[in-house]
Short mmCIF file of C-alpha atoms in Angstrom, two decimals:
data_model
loop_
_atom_site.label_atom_id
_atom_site.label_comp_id
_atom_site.label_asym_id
_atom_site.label_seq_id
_atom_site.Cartn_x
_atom_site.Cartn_y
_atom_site.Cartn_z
CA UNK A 1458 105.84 142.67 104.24
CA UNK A 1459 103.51 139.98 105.93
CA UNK A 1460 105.38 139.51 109.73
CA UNK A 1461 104.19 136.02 109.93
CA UNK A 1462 106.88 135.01 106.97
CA UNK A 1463 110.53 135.80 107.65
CA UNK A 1464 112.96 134.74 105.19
CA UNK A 1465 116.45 133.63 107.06
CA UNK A 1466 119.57 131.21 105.98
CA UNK A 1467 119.86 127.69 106.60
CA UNK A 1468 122.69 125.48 107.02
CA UNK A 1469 123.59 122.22 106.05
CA UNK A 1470 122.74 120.08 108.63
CA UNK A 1471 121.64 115.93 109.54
CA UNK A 1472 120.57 113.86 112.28
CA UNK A 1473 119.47 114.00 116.06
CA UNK A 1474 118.10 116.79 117.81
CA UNK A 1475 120.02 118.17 120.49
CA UNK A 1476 119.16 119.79 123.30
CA UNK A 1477 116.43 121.42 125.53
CA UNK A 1478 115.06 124.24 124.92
CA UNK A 1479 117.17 127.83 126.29
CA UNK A 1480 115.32 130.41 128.09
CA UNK A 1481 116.95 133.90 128.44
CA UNK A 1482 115.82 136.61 129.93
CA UNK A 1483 117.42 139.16 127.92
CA UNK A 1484 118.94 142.79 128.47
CA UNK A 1485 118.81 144.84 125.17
CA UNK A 1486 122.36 143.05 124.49
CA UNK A 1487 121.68 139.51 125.57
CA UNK A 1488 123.98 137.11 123.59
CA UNK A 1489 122.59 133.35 124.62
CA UNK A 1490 122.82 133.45 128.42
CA UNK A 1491 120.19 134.66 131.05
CA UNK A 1492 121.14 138.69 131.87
CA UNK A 1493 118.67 139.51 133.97
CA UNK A 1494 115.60 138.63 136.62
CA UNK A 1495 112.17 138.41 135.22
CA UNK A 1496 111.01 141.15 137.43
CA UNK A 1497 112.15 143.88 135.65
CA UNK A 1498 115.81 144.35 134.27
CA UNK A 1499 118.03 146.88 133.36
CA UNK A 1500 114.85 149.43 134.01
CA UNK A 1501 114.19 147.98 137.84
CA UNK A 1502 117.46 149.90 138.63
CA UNK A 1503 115.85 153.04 137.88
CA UNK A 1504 112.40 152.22 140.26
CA UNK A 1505 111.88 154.11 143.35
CA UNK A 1506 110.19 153.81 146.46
CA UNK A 1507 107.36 155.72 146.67
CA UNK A 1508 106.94 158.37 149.70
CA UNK A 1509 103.87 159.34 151.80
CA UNK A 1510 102.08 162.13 149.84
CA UNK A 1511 103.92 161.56 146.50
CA UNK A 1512 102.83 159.78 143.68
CA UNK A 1513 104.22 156.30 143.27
CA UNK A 1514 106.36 155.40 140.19
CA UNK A 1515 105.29 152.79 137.78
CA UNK A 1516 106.92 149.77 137.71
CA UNK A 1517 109.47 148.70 135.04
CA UNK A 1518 108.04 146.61 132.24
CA UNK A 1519 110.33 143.18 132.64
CA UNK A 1520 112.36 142.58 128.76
CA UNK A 1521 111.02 139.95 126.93
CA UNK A 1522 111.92 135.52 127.76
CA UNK A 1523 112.97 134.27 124.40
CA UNK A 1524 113.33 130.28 124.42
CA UNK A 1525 114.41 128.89 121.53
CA UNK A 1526 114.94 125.03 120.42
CA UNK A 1527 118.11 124.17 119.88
CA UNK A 1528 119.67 125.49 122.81
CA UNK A 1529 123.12 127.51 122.80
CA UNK A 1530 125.66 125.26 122.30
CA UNK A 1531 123.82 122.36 120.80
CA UNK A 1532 125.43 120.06 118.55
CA UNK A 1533 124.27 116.70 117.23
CA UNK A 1534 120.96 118.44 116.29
CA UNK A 1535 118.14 116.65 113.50
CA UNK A 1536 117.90 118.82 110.85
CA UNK A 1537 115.20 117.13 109.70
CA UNK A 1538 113.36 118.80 112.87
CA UNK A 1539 111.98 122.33 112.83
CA UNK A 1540 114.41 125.38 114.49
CA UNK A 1541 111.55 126.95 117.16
CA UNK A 1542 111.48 130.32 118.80
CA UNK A 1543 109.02 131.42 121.78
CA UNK A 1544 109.14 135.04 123.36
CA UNK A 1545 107.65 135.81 126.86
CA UNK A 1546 106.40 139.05 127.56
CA UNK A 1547 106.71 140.55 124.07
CA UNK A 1548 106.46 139.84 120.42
CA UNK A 1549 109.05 139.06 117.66
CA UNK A 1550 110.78 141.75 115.86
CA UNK A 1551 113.31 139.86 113.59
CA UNK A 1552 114.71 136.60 113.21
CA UNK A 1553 118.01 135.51 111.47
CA UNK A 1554 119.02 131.85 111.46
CA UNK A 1555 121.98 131.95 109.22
CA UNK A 1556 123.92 128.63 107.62
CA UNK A 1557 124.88 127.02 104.49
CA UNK A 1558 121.20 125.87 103.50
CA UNK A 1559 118.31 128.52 103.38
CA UNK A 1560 115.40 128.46 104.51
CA UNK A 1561 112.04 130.06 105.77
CA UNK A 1562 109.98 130.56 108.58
CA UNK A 1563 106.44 131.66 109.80
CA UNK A 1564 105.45 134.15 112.75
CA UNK A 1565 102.68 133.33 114.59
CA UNK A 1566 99.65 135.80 114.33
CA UNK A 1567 100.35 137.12 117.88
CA UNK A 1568 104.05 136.96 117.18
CA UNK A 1569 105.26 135.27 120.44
CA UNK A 1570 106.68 132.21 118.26
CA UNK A 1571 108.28 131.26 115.17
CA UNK A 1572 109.05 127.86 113.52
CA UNK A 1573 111.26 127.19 110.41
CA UNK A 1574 109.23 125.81 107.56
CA UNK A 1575 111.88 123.55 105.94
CA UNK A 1576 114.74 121.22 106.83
CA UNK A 1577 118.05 122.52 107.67
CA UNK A 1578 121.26 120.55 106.33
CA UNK A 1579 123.41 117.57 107.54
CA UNK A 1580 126.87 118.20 109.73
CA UNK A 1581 126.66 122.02 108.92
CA UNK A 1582 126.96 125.28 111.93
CA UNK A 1583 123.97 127.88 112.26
CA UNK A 1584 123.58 130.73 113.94
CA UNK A 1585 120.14 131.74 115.00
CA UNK A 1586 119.62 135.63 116.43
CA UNK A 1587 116.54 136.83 117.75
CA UNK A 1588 115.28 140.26 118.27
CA UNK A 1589 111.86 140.67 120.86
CA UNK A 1590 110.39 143.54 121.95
CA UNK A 1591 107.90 144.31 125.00
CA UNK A 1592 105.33 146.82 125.18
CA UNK A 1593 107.56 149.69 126.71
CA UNK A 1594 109.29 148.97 123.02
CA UNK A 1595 112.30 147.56 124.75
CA UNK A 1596 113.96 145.29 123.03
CA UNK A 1597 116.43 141.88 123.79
CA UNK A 1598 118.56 140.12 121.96
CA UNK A 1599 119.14 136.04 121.73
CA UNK A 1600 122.06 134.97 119.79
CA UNK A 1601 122.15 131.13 119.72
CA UNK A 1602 124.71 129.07 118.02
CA UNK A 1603 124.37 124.74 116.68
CA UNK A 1604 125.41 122.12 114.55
CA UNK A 1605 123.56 119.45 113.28
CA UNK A 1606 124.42 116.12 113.24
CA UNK A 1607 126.49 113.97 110.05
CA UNK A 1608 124.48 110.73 109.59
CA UNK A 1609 125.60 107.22 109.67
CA UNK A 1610 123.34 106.68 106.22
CA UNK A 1611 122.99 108.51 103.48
CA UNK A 1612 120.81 108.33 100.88
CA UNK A 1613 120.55 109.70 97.42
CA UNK A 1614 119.75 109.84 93.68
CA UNK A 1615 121.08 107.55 91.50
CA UNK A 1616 119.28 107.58 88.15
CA UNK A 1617 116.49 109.66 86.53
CA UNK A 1618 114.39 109.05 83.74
CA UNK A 1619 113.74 110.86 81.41
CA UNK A 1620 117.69 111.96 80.76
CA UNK A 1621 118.61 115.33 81.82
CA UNK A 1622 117.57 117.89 78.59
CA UNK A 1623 115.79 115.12 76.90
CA UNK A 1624 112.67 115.84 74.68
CA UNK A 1625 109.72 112.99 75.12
CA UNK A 1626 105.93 112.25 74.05
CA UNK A 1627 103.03 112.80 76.45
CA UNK A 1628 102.64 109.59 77.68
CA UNK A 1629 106.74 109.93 79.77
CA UNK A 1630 106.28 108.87 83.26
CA UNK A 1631 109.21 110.40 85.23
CA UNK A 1632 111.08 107.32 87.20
CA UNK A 1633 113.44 107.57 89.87
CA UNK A 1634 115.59 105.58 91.39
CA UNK A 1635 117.37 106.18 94.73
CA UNK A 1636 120.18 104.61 96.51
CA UNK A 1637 118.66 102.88 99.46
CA UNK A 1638 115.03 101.46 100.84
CA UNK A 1639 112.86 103.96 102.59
CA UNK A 1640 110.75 102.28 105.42
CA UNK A 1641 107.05 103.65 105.19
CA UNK A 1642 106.62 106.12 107.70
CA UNK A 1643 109.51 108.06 106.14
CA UNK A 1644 107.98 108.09 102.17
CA UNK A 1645 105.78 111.35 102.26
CA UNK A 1646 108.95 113.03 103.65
CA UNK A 1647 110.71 111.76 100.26
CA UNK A 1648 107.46 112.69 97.94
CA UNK A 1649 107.34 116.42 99.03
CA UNK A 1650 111.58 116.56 98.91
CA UNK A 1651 111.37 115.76 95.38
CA UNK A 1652 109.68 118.55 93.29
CA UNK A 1653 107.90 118.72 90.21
CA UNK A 1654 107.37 121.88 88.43
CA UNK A 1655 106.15 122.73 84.69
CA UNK A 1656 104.85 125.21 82.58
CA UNK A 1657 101.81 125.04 81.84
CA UNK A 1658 101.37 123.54 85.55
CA UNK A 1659 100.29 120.10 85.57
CA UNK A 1660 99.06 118.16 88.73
CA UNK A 1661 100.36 114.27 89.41
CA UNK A 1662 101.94 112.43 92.02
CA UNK A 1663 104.24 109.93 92.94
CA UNK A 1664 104.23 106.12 93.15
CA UNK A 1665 105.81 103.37 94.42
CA UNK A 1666 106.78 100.96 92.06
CA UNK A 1667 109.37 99.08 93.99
CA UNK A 1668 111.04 99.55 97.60
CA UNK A 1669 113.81 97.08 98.38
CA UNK A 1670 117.10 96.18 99.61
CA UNK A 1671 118.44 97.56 96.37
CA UNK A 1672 117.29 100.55 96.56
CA UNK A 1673 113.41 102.70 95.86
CA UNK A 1674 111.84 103.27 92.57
CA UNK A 1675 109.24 106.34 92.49
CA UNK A 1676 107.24 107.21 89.47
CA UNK A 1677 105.89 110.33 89.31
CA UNK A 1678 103.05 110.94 86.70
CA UNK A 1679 100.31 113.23 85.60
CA UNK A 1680 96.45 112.70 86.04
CA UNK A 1681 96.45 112.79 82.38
CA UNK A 1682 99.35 112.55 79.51
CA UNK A 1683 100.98 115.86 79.34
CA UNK A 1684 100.33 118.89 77.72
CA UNK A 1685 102.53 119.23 74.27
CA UNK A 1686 105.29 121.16 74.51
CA UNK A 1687 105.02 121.62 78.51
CA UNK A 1688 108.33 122.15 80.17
CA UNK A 1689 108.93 120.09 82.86
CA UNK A 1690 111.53 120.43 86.22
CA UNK A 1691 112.81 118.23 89.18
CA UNK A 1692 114.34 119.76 92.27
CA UNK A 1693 115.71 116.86 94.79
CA UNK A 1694 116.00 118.92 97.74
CA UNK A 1695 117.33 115.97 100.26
CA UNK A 1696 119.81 117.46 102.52
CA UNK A 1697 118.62 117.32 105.34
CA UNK A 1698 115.44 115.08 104.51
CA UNK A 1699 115.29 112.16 107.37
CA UNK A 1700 114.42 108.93 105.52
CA UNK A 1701 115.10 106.02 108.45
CA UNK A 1702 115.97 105.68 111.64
CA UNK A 1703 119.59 106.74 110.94
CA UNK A 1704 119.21 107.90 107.18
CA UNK A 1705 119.23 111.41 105.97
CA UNK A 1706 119.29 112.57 102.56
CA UNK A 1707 123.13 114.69 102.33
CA UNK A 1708 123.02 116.47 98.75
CA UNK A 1709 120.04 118.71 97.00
CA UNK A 1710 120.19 117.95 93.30
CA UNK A 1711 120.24 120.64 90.47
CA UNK A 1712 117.47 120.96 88.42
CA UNK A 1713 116.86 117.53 86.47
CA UNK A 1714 114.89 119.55 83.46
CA UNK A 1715 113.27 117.94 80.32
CA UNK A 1716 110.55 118.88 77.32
CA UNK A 1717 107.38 117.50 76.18
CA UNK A 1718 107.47 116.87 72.34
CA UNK A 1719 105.26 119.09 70.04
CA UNK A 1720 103.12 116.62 69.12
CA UNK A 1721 100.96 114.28 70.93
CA UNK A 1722 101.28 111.05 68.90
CA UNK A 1723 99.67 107.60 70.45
CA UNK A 1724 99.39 103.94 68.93
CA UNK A 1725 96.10 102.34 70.03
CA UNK A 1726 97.07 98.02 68.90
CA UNK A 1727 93.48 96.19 68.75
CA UNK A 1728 94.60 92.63 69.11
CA UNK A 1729 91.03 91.06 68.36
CA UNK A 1730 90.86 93.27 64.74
CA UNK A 1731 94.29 92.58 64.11
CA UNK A 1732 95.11 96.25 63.20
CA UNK A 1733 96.91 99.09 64.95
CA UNK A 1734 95.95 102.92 64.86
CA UNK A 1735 98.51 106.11 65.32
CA UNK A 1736 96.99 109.33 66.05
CA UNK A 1737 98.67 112.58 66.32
CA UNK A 1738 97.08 115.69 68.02
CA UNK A 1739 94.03 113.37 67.93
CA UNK A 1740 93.44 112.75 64.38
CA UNK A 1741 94.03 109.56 63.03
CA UNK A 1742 98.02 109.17 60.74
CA UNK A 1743 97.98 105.53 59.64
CA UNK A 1744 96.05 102.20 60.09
CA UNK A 1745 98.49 98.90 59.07
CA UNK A 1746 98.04 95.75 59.80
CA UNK A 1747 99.22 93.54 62.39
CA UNK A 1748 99.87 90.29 64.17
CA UNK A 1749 100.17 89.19 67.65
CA UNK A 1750 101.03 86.47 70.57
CA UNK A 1751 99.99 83.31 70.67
CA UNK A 1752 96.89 82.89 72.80
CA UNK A 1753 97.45 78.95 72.81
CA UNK A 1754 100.19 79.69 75.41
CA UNK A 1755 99.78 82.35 78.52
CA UNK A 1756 104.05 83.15 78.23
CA UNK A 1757 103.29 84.49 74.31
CA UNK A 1758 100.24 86.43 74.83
CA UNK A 1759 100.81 89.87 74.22
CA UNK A 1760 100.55 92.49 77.48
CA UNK A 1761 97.74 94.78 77.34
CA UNK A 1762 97.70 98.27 78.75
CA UNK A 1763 99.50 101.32 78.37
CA UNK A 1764 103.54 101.34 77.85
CA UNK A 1765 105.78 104.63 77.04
CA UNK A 1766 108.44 103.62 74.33
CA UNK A 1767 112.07 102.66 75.77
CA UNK A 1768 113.96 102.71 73.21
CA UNK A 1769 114.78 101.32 69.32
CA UNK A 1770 117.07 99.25 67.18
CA UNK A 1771 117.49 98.37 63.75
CA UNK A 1772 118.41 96.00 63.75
CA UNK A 1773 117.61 93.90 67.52
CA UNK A 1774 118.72 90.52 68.08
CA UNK A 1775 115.77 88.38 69.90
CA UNK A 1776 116.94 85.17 70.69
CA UNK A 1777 114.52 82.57 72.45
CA UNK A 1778 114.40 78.71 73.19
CA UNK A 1779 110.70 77.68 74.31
CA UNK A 1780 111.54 73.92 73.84
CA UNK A 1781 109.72 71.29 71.14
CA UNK A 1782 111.89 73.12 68.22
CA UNK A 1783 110.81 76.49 69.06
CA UNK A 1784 114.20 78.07 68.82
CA UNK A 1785 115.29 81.32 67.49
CA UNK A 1786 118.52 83.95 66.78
CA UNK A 1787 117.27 86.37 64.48
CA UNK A 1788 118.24 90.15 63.42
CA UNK A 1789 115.11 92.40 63.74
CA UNK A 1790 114.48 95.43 61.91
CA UNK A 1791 112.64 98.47 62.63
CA UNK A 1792 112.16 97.28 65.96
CA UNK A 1793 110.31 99.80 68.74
CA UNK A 1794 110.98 98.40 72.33
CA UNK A 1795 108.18 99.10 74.69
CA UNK A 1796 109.00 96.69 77.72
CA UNK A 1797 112.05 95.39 79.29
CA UNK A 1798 110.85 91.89 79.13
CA UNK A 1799 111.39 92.13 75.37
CA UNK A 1800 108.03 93.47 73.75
CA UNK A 1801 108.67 95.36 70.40
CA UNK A 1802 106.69 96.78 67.72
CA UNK A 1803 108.84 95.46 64.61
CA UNK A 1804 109.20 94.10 61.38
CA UNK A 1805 108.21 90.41 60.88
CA UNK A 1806 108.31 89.85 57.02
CA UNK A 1807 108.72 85.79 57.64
CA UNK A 1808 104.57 86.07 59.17
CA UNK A 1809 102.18 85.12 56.60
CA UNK A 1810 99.35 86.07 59.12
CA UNK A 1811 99.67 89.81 59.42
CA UNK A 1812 96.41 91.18 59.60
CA UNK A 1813 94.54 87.67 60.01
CA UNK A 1814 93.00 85.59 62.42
CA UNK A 1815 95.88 83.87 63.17
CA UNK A 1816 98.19 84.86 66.50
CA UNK A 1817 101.89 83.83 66.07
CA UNK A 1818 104.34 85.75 67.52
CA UNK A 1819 106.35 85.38 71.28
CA UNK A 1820 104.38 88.03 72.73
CA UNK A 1821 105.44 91.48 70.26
CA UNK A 1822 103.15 93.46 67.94
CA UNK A 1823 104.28 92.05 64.12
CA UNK A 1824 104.19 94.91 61.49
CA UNK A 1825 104.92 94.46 57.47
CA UNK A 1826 108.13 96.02 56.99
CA UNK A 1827 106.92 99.43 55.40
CA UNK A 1828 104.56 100.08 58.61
CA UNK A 1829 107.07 99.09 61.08
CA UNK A 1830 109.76 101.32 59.22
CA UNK A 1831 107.42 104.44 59.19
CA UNK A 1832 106.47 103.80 62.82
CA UNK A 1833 109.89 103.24 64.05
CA UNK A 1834 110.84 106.96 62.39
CA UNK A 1835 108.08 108.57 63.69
CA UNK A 1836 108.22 108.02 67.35
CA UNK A 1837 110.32 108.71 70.34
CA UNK A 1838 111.01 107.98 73.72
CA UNK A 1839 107.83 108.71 76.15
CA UNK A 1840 105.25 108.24 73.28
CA UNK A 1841 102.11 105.97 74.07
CA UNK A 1842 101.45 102.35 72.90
CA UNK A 1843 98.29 101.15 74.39
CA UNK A 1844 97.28 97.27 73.82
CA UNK A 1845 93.86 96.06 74.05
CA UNK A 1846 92.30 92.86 73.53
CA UNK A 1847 89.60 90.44 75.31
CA UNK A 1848 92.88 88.23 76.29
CA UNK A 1849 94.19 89.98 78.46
CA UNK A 1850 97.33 90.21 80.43
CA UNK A 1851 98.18 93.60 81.89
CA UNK A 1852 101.65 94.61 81.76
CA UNK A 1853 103.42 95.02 85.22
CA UNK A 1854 104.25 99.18 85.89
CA UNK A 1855 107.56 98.24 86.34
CA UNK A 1856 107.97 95.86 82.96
CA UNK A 1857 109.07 99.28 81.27
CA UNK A 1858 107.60 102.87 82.27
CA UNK A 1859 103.84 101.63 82.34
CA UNK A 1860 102.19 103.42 84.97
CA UNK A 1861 99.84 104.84 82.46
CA UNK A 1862 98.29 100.96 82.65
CA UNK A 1863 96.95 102.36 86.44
CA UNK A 1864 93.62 104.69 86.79
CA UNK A 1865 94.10 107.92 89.01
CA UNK A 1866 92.59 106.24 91.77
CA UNK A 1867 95.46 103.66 91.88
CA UNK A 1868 98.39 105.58 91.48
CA UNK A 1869 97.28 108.06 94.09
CA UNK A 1870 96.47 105.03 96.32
CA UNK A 1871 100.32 104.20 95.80
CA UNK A 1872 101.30 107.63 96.89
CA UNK A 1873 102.17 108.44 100.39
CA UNK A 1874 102.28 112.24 99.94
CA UNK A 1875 99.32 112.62 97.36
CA UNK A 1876 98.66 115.09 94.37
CA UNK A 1877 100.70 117.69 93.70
CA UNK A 1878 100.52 121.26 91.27
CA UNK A 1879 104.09 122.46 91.02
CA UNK A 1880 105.05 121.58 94.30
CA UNK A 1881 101.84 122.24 96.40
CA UNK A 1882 99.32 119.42 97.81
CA UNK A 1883 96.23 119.61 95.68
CA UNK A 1884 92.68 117.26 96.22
CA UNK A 1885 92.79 114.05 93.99
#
């Protein structure tokens, strides 16, 4: 077993740090209180004075300082703050910080000091023991005993997409929203809380799509789509996590898991040839016709970029009022949503122009009835529309799940924690 890694318990534990540090000079039983002078301890008893002609007697090695941070007694400690150990005159034999919430911690090479890796939890009691030994292999004892603070803000999860056990296509951004705002400095603290794992392992990273008095929304997304049938985890592991001034994350999350679908199927709409092609696995399944927004008016041109499918209806009513008798209330069949502003790939059977040079919808992609149909069958939540066209108007990330519109360089610009492989910081 490697020395520098030793495994202990956390607790649950939030808020301010308490304390200074506690130095004891410890007898082979010390239990958190100084129990004996730095020149020597329970050995110096034993030294004698040496006597003309006799050989003197070598002085007792002194038991090892340990210091640790909290201090005995502490309460009102952050356990957003590392738990630190320093030993004086000897190296670290074992460490044991036992609590509600585990954790981990690393020895230093020369093993004088050790510092938890990860946040302990909110309002929760540990109990931290400490074995050191000197190089007479003596050994002291430090028992130490804290409780962290309870915050006066908490912060949490309060919606996750894609559902919980959910299958989706390739082009499924995962989107998060949490209860509260997160000021800046605090956002790579949230990033590398919130873990993303799969099989195979797939690197991405987070992004900030909004970050306001209602609350944060974080998108997490790969470099490229996924992999087909790649499994995919989230672990929200915010007790603990300090995310403001007074904020703390109080709850860890179980595992939000979901599937990648077995195919890889993507609709590539070419506004300027009036025609839309669906691949799957890369080969091409259909080519149909179809019509799109007015270009006359910038409100009915249709978005271009890249949008993951929300949702379906057959039928959807679309009602709209755009003044000088454009007025409409109409059933829509076959309809594919693929932004919350109201853009659908649907039926339009009333459009003459389908597949012409004329643009007349509101701003969706028109399909005759027997494309839209087989379309609206074949997809599902998380599979990729991508609009292009020499009018352009790029869809917002947040109008839908589009952050597939952004390049690499973008999102990870938008990312306070950066790249990640199951977990780990990776280069962009």
């Amino acid at each position: 077993m490697d020395r520098r890694k030793l495994l202990v318990a956390g607790g649950v534990g939030v808020v301010v740090i308490g304390g200074v540090a506690a130095s004891i000079a410890a007898t082979g039983s010390a239990s958190g209180s100084p129990a004996a002078s730095g020149t020597g301890g329970a050995g110096a008893a034993g030294a004698t004075k040496a006597g003309k002609g006799s050989a003197s007697a070598s002085p007792a090695v002194p038991l090892p300082t340990i210091t640790t941070v909290p201090v005995n007694g502490a309460t009102g400690v952050d356990p957003s703050k590392p738990v630190t150990v320093r030993v004086l005159g000897g190296t670290i034999e074992s460490v044991s910080l036992s609590g509600q919430q585990q954790t981990s911690g690393t020895l230093s090479t020369d093993g004088s000091s050790w510092t938890s890796d990860n946040v302990l939890g909110v309002d929760s009691g540990y109990s931290l023991t400490v074995v050191a030994k000197n190089s007479a292999g003596k050994t002291a004892t430090s028992n130490v005993s804290f409780h962290t603070l309870a915050p006066s803000a908490t912060f949490g999860v309060e919606s996750v997409v894609p559902p919980r056990g959910s299958t989706v296509g390739v082009g499924q951004p995962i989107r998060v929203t949490f209860s509260n705002y997160v000021p800046t400095e605090y956002q790579a603290a949230l990033e590398k809380a919130c873990v993303v794992t799969s099989t195979p392992a797939v690197k991405g990273a987070w992004y900030w799509v909004s970050n306001g008095s209602e609350g944060a929304v974080v998108d997490w997304r790969p470099e490229t789509y996924w992999p087909v049938d790649t499994k995919v985890s989230i672990a929200f592991n915010l007790n603990g996590v300090r995310l403001g001034s007074h904020q703390f994350g109080v709850e860890d999350y179980a595992s939000h898991d979901f599937t990648i679908s077995s195919r890889d199927l993507r609709l590539i709409v070419d506004k300027d040839a009036f025609k839309a092609t669906c691949y799957e696995n890369g080969t091409v399944i259909r080519t149909f016709p179809i019509d799109t927004g007015q270009t006359t008016r910038e409100t009915f041109v249709t978005y271009t970029g890249t949008m993951a499918v929300l949702g379906k209806g057959n039928p959807v009513e679309m009602k709209g009022n755009y003044g000088g008798g454009d007025v409409y209330d109409d059933f829509v069949n076959w309809a594919t949503q693929i932004t919350w502003s109201g853009t659908y790939v649907h039926a339009a059977p009333w459009d003459p122009d389908i597949g012409s040079a004329n643009d007349d919808s509101h701003g969706c992609v028109h399909c005759r009835t027997a494309d839209a149909e087989w379309f609206y069958n074949k997809v599902i939540d998380g599979d990729v529309v991508t609009i292009n066209g020499s009018r352009t108007r790029t869809v917002a990330v947040d109008n839908g799940i589009c952050t597939f519109t952004l390049d690499w360089a973008t999102l990870v610009k938008g990312s306070a924690y950066g790249p990640t492989l199951n977990g780990k910081p990776v280069p962009a």
